[in-house]
mmCIF file of C-alpha atoms in Angstrom:
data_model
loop_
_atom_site.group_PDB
_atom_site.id
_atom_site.type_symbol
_atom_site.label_atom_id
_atom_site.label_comp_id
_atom_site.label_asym_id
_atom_site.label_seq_id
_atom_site.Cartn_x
_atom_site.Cartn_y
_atom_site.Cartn_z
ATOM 1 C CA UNK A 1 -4.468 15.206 -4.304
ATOM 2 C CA UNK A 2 -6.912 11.744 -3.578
ATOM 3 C CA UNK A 3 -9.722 11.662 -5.132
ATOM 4 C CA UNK A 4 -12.698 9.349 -4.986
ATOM 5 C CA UNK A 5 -16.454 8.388 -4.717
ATOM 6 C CA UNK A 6 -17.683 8.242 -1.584
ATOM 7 C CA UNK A 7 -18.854 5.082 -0.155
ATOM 8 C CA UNK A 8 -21.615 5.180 2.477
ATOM 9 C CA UNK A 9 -21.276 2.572 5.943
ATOM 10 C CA UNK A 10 -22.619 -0.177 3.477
ATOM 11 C CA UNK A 11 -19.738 0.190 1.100
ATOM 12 C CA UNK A 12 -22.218 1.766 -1.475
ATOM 13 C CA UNK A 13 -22.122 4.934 -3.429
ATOM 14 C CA UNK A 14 -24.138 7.353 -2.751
ATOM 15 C CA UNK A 15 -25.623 11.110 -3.948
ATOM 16 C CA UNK A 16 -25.138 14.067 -1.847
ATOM 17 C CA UNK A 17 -27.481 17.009 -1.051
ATOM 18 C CA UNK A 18 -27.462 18.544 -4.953
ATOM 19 C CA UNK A 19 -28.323 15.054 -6.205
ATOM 20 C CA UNK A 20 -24.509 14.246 -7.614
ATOM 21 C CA UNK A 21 -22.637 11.404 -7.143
ATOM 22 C CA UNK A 22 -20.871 11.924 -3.502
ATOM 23 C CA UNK A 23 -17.047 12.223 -3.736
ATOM 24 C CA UNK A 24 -14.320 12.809 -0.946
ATOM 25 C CA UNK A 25 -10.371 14.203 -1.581
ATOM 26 C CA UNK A 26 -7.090 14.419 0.641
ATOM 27 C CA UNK A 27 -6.585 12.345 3.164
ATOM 28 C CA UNK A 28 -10.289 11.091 3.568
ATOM 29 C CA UNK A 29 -9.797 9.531 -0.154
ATOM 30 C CA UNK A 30 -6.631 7.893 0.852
ATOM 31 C CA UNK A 31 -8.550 6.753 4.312
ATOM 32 C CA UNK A 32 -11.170 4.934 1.959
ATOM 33 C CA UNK A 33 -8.912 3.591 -0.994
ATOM 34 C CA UNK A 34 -6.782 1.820 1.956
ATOM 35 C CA UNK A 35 -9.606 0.143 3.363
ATOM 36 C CA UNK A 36 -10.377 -0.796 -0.025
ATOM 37 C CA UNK A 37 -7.398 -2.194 -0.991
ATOM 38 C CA UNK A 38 -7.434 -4.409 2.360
ATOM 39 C CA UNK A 39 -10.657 -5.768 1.330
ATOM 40 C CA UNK A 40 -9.875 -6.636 -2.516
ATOM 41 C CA UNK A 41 -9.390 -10.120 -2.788
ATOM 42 C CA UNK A 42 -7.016 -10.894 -6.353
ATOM 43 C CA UNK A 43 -9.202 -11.221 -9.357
ATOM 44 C CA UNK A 44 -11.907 -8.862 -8.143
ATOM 45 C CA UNK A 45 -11.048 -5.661 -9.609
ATOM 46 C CA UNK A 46 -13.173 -5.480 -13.042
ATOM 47 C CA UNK A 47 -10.536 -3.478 -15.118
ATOM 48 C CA UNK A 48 -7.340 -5.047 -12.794
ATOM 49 C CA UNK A 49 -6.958 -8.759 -11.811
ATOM 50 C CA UNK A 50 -3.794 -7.789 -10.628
ATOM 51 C CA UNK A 51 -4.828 -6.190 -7.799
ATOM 52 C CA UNK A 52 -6.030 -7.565 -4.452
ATOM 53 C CA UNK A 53 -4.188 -9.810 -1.613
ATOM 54 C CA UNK A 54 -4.436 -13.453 -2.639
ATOM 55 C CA UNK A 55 -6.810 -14.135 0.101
ATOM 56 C CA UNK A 56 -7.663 -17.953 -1.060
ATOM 57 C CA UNK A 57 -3.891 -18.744 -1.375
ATOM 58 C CA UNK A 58 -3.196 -18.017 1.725
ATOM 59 C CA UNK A 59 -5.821 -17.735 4.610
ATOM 60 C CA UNK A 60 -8.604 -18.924 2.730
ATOM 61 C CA UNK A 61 -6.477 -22.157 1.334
ATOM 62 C CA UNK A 62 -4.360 -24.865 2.707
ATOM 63 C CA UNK A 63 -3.164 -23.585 6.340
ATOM 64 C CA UNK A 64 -6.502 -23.847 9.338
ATOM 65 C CA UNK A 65 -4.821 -20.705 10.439
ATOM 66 C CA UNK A 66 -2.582 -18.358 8.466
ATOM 67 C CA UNK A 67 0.360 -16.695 8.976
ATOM 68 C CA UNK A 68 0.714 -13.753 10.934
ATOM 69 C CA UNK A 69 3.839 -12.286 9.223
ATOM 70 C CA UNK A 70 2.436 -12.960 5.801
ATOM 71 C CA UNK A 71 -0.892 -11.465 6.045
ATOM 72 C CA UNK A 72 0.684 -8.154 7.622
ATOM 73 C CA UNK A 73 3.593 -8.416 4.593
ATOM 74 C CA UNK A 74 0.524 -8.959 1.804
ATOM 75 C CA UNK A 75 -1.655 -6.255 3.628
ATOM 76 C CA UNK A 76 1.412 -3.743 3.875
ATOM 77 C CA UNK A 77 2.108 -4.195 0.495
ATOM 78 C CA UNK A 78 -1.332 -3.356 -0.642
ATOM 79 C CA UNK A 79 -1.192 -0.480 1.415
ATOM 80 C CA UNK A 80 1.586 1.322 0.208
ATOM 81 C CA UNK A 81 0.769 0.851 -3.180
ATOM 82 C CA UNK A 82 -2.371 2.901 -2.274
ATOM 83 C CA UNK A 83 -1.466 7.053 -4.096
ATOM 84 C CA UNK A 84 -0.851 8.966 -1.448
ATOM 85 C CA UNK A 85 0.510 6.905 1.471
ATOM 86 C CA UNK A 86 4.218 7.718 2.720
ATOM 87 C CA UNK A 87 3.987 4.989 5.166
ATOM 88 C CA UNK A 88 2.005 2.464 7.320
ATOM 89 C CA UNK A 89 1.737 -0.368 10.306
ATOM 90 C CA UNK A 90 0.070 -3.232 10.616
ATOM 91 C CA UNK A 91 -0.600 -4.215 13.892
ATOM 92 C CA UNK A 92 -2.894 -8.454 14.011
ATOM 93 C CA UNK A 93 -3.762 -10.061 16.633
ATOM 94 C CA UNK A 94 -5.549 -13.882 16.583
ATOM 95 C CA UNK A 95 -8.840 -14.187 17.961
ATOM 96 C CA UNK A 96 -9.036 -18.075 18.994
ATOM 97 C CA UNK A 97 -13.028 -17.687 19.663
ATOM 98 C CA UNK A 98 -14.052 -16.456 16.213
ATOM 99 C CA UNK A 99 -10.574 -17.919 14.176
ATOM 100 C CA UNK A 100 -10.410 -14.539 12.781
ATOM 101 C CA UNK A 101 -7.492 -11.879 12.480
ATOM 102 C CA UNK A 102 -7.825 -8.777 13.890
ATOM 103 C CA UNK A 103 -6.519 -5.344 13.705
ATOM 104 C CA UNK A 104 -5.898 -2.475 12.468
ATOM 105 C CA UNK A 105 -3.608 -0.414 10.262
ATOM 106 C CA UNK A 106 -1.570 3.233 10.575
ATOM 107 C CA UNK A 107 -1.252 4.706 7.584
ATOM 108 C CA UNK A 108 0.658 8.305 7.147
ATOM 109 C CA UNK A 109 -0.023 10.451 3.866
ATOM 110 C CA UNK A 110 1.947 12.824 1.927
ATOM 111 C CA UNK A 111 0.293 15.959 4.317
ATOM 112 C CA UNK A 112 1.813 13.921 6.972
ATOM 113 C CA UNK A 113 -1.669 12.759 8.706
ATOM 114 C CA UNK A 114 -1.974 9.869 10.437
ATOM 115 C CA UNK A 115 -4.656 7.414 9.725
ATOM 116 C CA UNK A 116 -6.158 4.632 11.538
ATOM 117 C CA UNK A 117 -7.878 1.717 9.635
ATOM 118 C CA UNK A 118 -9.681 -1.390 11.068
ATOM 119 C CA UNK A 119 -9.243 -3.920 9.217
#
C-alpha cells in the first residue's frame, strides 16, 4: 500500500480537518509520487542525489531542443521506479510557440487502475 503526505494545488503540505498533517494511500499516493518523480530534477532530493531526471544534461544543456525519445526514456524510467506502478506511457508532443514539451503520462498500479498524469 502507497503512502504519502498530501500536497495541496501549490505543491505544499498541508493539515486536514483534525489539525494533522494531510496524508493520501493507494493509488492516489502513487498518482502524486509519479508526478513527483517527473518533476525532480537530479541532485534535488535532500537525503537522495540519485534521484531525479538529469534535466540540465539534457533539455536544459547543450541541444535548443531536446530529444523526444530521450525525455520519454528518462521520464519512463523515473516512473517505473515509482512503488507501486506495474506499468506506464508516455505520450510528448512539441509545442513550437512556447519551445516546451508537452504531455502526459499513463501509469497502471498494482490494483490495476489506470492513471493519467500531465506532465
Amino acid at each position: 500500500m502507497a503512502f504519502t503526505l498530501a500536497l495541496n494545488d501549490k505543491w505544499d503540505i498541508y493539515c486536514d480537518e483534525n489539525g494533522n498533517i494531510a496524508t493520501i494511500t493507494d493509488d492516489m499516493a502513487v498518482a502524486q509520487n509519479c508526478a513527483n518523480a517527473v518533476r525532480l530534477f537530479t541532485n534535488d532530493a535532500y537525503f537522495n542525489k540519485d534521484r531525479g531526471i538529469p534535466h540540465f544534461d539534457i533539455e536544459l544543456g547543450k541541444k535548443p531542443i531536446p530529444a523526444k525519445s530521450t525525455l520519454i526514456n528518462r521520464i519512463t524510467n523515473a516512473l517505473m521506479e515509482v512503488d507501486g506502478v506495474l506499468d506506464c506511457q508516455v505520450t510528448l508532443d512539441f509545442n513550437n510557440t512556447t519551445r516546451a514539451f508537452e504531455g502526459e503520462a499513463y501509469v497502471i498500479t498494482h490494483s490495476n487502475t489506470t492513471i493519467q498524469i500531465e506532465l
